[in-house]
Structure formats: C-alpha cells, structure tokens
Coordinates of C-alpha atoms in Angstrom, one line a residue:
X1 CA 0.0 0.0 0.0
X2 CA 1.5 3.3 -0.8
X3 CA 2.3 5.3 1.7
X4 CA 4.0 8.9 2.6
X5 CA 6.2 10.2 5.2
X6 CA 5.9 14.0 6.0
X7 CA 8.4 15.7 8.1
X8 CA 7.8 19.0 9.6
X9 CA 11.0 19.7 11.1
X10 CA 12.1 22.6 13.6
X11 CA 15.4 23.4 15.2
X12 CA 13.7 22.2 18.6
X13 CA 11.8 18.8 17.2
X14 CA 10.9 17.1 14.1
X15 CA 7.0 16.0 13.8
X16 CA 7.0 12.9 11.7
X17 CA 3.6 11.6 9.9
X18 CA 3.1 8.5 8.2
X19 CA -0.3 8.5 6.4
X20 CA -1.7 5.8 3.8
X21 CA -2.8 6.8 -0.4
X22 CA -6.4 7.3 1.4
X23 CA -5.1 10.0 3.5
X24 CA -5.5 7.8 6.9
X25 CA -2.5 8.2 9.6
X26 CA -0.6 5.3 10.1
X27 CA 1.9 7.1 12.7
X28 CA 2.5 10.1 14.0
X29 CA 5.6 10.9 16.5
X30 CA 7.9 13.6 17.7
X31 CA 12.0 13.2 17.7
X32 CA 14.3 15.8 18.6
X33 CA 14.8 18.8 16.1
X34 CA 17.2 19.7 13.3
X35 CA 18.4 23.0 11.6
X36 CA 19.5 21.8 8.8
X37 CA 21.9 25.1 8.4
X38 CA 23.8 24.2 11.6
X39 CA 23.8 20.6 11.9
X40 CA 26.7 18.3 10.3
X41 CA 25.8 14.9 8.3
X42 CA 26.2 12.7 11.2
X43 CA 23.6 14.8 13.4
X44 CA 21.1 14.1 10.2
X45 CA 22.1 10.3 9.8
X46 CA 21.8 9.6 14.0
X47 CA 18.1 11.3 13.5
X48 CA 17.2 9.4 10.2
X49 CA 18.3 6.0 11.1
X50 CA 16.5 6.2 14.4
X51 CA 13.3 7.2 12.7
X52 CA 14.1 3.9 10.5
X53 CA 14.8 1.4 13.4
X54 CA 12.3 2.3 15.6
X55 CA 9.3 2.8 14.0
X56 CA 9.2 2.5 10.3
X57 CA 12.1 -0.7 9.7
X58 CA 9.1 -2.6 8.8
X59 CA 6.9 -0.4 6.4
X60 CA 7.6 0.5 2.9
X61 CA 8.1 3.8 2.3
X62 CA 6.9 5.5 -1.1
X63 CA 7.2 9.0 -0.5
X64 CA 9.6 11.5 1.8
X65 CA 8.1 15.0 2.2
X66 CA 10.9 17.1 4.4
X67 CA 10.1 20.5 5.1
X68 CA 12.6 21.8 7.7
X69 CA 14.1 24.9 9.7
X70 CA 17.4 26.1 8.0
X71 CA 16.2 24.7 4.4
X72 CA 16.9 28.0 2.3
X73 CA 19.5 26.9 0.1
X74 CA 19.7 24.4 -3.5
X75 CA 22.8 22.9 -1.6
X76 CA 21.2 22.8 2.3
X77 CA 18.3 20.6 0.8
X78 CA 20.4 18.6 -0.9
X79 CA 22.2 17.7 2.3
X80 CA 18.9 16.6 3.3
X81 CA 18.4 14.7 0.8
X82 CA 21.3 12.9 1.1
X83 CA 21.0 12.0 4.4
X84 CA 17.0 10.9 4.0
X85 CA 18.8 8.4 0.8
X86 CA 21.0 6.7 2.8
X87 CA 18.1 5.3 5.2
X88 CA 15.5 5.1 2.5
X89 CA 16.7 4.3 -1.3
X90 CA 13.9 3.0 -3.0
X91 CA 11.9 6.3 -2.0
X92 CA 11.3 9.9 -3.8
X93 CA 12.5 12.3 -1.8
X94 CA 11.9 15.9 -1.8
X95 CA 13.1 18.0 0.5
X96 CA 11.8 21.8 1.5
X97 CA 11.7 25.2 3.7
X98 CA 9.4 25.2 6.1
X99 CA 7.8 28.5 5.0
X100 CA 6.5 26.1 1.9
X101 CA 5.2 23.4 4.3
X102 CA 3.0 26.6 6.0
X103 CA 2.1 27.6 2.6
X104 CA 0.8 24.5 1.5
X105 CA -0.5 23.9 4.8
X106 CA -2.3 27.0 4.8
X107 CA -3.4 27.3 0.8
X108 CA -3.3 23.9 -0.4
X109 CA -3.6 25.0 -4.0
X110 CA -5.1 28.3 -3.9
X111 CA -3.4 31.6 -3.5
X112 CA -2.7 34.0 -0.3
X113 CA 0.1 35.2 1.9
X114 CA 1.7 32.5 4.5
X115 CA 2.8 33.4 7.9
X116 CA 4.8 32.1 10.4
X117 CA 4.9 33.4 14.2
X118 CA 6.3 30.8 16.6
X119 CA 9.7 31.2 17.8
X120 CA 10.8 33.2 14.7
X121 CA 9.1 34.6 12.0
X122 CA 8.4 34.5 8.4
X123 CA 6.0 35.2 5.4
X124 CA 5.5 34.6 1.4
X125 CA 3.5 35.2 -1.6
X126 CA 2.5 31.8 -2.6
X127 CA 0.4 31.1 -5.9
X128 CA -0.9 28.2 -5.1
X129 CA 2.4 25.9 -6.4
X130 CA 5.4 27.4 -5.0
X131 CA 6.3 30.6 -3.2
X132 CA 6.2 33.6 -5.7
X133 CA 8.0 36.4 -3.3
X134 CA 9.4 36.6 0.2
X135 CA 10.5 39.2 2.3
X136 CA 13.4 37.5 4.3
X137 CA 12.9 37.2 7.8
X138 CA 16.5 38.2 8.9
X139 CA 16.0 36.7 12.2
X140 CA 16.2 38.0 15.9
X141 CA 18.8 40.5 15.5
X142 CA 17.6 42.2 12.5
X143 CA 14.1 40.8 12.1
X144 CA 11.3 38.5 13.2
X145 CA 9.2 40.9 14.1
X146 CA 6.3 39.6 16.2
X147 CA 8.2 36.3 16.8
X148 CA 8.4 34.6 20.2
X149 CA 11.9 35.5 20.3
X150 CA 11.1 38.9 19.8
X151 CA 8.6 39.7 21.9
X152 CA 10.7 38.4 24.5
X153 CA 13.5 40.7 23.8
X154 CA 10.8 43.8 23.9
X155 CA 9.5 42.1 27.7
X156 CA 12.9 41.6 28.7
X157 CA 15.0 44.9 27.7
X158 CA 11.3 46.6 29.1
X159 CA 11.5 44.6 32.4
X160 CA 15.2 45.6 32.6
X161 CA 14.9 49.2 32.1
X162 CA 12.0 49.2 34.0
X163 CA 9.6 50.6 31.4
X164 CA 6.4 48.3 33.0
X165 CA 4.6 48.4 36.0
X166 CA 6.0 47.6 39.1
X167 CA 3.8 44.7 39.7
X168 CA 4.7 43.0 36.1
X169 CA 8.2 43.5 37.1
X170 CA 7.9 42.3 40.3
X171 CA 5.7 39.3 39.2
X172 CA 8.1 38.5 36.3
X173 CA 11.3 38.4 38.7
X174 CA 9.7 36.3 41.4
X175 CA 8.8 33.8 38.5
X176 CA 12.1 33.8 36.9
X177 CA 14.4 34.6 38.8
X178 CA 16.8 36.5 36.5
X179 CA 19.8 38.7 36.9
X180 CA 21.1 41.0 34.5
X181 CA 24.9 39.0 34.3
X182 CA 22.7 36.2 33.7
X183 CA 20.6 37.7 30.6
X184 CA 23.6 39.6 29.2
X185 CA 25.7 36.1 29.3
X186 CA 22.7 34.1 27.9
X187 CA 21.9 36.4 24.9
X188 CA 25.4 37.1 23.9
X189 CA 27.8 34.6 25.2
X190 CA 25.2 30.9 25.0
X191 CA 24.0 29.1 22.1
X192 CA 20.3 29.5 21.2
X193 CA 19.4 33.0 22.4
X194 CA 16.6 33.4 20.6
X195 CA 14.6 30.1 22.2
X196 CA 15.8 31.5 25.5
X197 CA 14.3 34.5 24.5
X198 CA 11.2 32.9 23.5
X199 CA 11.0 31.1 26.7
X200 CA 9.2 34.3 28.2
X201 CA 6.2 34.7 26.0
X202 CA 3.8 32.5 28.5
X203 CA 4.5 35.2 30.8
X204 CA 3.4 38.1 28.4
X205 CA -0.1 35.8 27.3
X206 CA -0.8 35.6 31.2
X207 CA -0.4 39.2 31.9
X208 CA -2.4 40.9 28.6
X209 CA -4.8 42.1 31.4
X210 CA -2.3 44.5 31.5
X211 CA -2.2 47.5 29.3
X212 CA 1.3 48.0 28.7
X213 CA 2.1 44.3 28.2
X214 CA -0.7 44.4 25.6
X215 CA 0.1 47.6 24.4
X216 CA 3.9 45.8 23.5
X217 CA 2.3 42.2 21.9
X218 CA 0.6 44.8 19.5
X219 CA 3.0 47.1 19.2
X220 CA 5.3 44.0 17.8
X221 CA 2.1 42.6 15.5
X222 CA 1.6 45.9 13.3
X223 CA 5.4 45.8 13.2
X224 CA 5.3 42.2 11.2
X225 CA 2.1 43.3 9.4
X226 CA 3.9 46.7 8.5
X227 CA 7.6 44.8 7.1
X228 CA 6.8 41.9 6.3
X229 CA 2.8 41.4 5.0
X230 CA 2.1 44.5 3.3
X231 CA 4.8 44.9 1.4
X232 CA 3.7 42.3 -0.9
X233 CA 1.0 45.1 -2.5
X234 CA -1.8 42.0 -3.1
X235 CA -5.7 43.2 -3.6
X236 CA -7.9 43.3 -0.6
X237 CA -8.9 39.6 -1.4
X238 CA -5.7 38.0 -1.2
X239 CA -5.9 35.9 2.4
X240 CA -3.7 36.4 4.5
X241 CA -3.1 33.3 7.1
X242 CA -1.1 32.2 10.1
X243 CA 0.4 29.3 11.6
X244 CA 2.5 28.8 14.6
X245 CA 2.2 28.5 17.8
X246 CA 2.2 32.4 19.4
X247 CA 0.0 33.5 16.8
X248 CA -2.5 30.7 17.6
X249 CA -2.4 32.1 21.6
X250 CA -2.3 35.6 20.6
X251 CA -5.0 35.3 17.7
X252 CA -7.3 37.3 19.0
X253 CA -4.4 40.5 19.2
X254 CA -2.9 39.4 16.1
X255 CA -6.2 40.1 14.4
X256 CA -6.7 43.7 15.8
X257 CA -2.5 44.0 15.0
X258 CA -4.2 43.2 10.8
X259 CA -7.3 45.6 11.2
X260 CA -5.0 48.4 12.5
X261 CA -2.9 48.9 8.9
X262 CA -6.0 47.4 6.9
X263 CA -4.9 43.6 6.5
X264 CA -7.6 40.8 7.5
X265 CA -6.3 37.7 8.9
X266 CA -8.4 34.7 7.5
X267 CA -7.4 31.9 9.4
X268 CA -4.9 30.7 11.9
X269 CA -3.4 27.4 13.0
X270 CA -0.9 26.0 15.6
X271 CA 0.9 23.5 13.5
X272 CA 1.0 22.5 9.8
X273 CA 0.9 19.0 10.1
X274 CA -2.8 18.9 9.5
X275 CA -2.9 21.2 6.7
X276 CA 0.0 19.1 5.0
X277 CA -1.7 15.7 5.5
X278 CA -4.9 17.5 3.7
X279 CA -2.4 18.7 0.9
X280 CA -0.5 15.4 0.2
X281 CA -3.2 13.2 0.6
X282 CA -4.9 15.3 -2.2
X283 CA -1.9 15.3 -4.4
X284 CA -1.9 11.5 -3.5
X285 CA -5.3 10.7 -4.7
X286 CA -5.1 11.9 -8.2
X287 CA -7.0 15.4 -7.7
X288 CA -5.4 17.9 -8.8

C-alpha cells in the first residue's frame, strides 16, 4: 500500500507523519529537532536512522516530504536529501523550507500570503504551487518581528529598564528569577538566544490584562504586518493566514494588529501538520 512520510521539522523537534494513499495516519511521533543550516551529516544520519529502526524498519516507504528549519538553500536541501537516501533508497525524496510546508498547509492549491509566528518569523507570496516572493525574515537580531523570540526581547529589555509596571516586574522576577549578568551572558555569550528569549512569552499571554504588556504584543504585530505582509501590494482579497504557535495564543491581538494597517487575517493554526496531511493526501489521490 502506498504510503507517505511527511516531516515537519524545527530546530527544537521534528514531527513525523506517516499516512496511507487514502489520507488515513498510520503514525504520527515527535524526535528531537534539526536546523539543517547548523547541523553536520552525522547529526542528520543519527536522526534518520532512528526514525528507520524504531518505527518504520518494517513499512515501505513511497514517499519523503521534508520541510525543515534552516532549508533555504539548492545545496542545504540537498544535504537533506542525502541523508534521508542513505536510510530510504527505493523512496522519492523531496526536501523543502518550512515556510512552503505553512504555505501548503495554509493554501493547499489556492493563492494568499503564508505566515509564520512561533519562535521566529516569516512570510511569502505563494500562488498556489510554489512561493512567488518573500520578504526574508533576517532573524532576531535584525528581524522576526512579532516572533516569540522577539517579543521576549521587547519584555525583557522593558523589564530591565523598568519601562512596565511595578507589579509586572515584580511578578516576572519572582517567577524567573533573572539577573542582568545572567541575561547579558545568555543572549550574547550561550547558544540559542533566541529560544531562551522565546521562553518568556507565556508570561506576556498571562499578563495581557495588563495595558502595557498588551500595548507591547501589539506594538510588535503591526510591526510584522507593516515589514513583512504588506509589502507584498496584493488586492484586498488575497488571504492572509497564520500558523504557529504564538500567533494561535495571541489570535485574538494578532487580528486587531491586521485591522489596525488594513490587513484581515483569514485563518490561523498552531501547527501544519494537518494542513499538509490535507495537501499530500490530495496530491496522493489523483485530484489535482
């Protein structure tokens, strides 16, 4: 029975689905995450073969769809590849960014612009077959407006210079305990600053009963709306959609963020896996 393997990888976990040619999940499971623009082959093989042994040694595999964090280049894919072809041979392998796995997740086959807000950020024009312009995201020094990672760098330099209430400050330091030696050396000595930054967004979503912490999660939305949606110049009835998981728990600012430089979000989702089982499983069955 034919069947397809979809990978929806991130720098913190990979979500692996196996579904059947009607569309049905066989398995779905989570191993640990992969950028492919930092890791080496051996990190890729140790992943792969695991994925092989432990659950899938057994069942044919058709079909590889990678979509993955740090998947930007002709030559980062084909490391990918490479990798995925040394654990499954027999299978066709193709091997994508992850702002086309929201696209098709989001569109299928139509036509809109594709967000990403989770720990970074990110956004194309997609036509409904591949992604037709992109604004690059620049990451969390020079970009990802509206990110997790960016929102906690507004909280934290706020908290910091004491630009919130006391309460919020108070409240934030009794939960996490920080030190400024211990933020300076984690953002610009450790590895990963930008998760670590992202690691304070729960606080923000619990404290929007607070003006200025609202005021700051919108504050950051109009600025991804502003550099990195409108600039695409589509017609009013272009839709514009999100996935990811802060705008799914901010939805309801996100939104407002939209109406407040004339954008309308359309829909927004916490993951893509869904959406992509939809796509493939259309592709799969001949309707196209």
């Amino acid at each position: 029975m034919k069947s397809i393997l979809i990978a929806d990888a991130g720098s913190t976990k990979i979500e692996w689905t196996l579904i059947n040619f009607r569309g049905e999940i066989l398995c779905s499971f989570i191993t640990v995450g992969l950028n492919a623009l930092l890791a080496n082959r051996q990190d890729m093989d140790n992943i792969f073969n695991d994925v092989k042994e432990m659950f899938l040694n057994t069942q044919v595999i058709d079909n590889i769809y990678y979509y993955g964090a740090g998947c930007a280049t002709l030559e980062i894919c084909n490391k990918i590849e490479m990798s995925l072809r040394y654990c499954w041979k027999d299978a066709e392998i193709f091997v994508g960014s992850d702002l086309l796995a929201a696209a098709r997740s989001l569109f299928g086959q139509d036509e809109g612009v594709a967000c990403i807000l989770g720990t970074g950020s990110n956004s194309c024009l997609y036509n409904g077959e591949k992604i037709v312009d992109h604004i690059p995201s620049l990451g969390y020094i020079l970009g990802d407006e509206g990110s997790g990672a960016a929102l906690g760098k507004r909280l934290l330099g706020d908290i910091l210079k004491k630009q919130l209430p006391g309460k919020i400050i108070t409240d934030f330091m009794v939960e996490y305990k920080e030190s400024l030696p211990h933020v300076l050396d984690t953002v610009y000595r450790k590895v990963s600053p930008n998760r670590y930054l992202a690691s304070f967004v729960p606080f923000l979503h619990k404290n929007l009963w607070c003006h200025e912490v609202y005021s700051l999660v919108l504050v950051e939305f109009i600025a991804f709306f502003k550099r990195n949606v409108v600039m695409y110049e589509v017609s009013n009835n272009v839709d514009i959609r999100f996935t990811g998981s802060v705008a799914f728990h901010f939805e309801k600012i996100l939104k407002e963020a939209a109406l407040a430089v004339g954008c309308k979000v359309t829909e927004v989702t916490e993951k893509p896996m869904q959406g992509l089982v939809g796509y493939h499983s259309l592709k799969m069955s001949g309707y196209e």
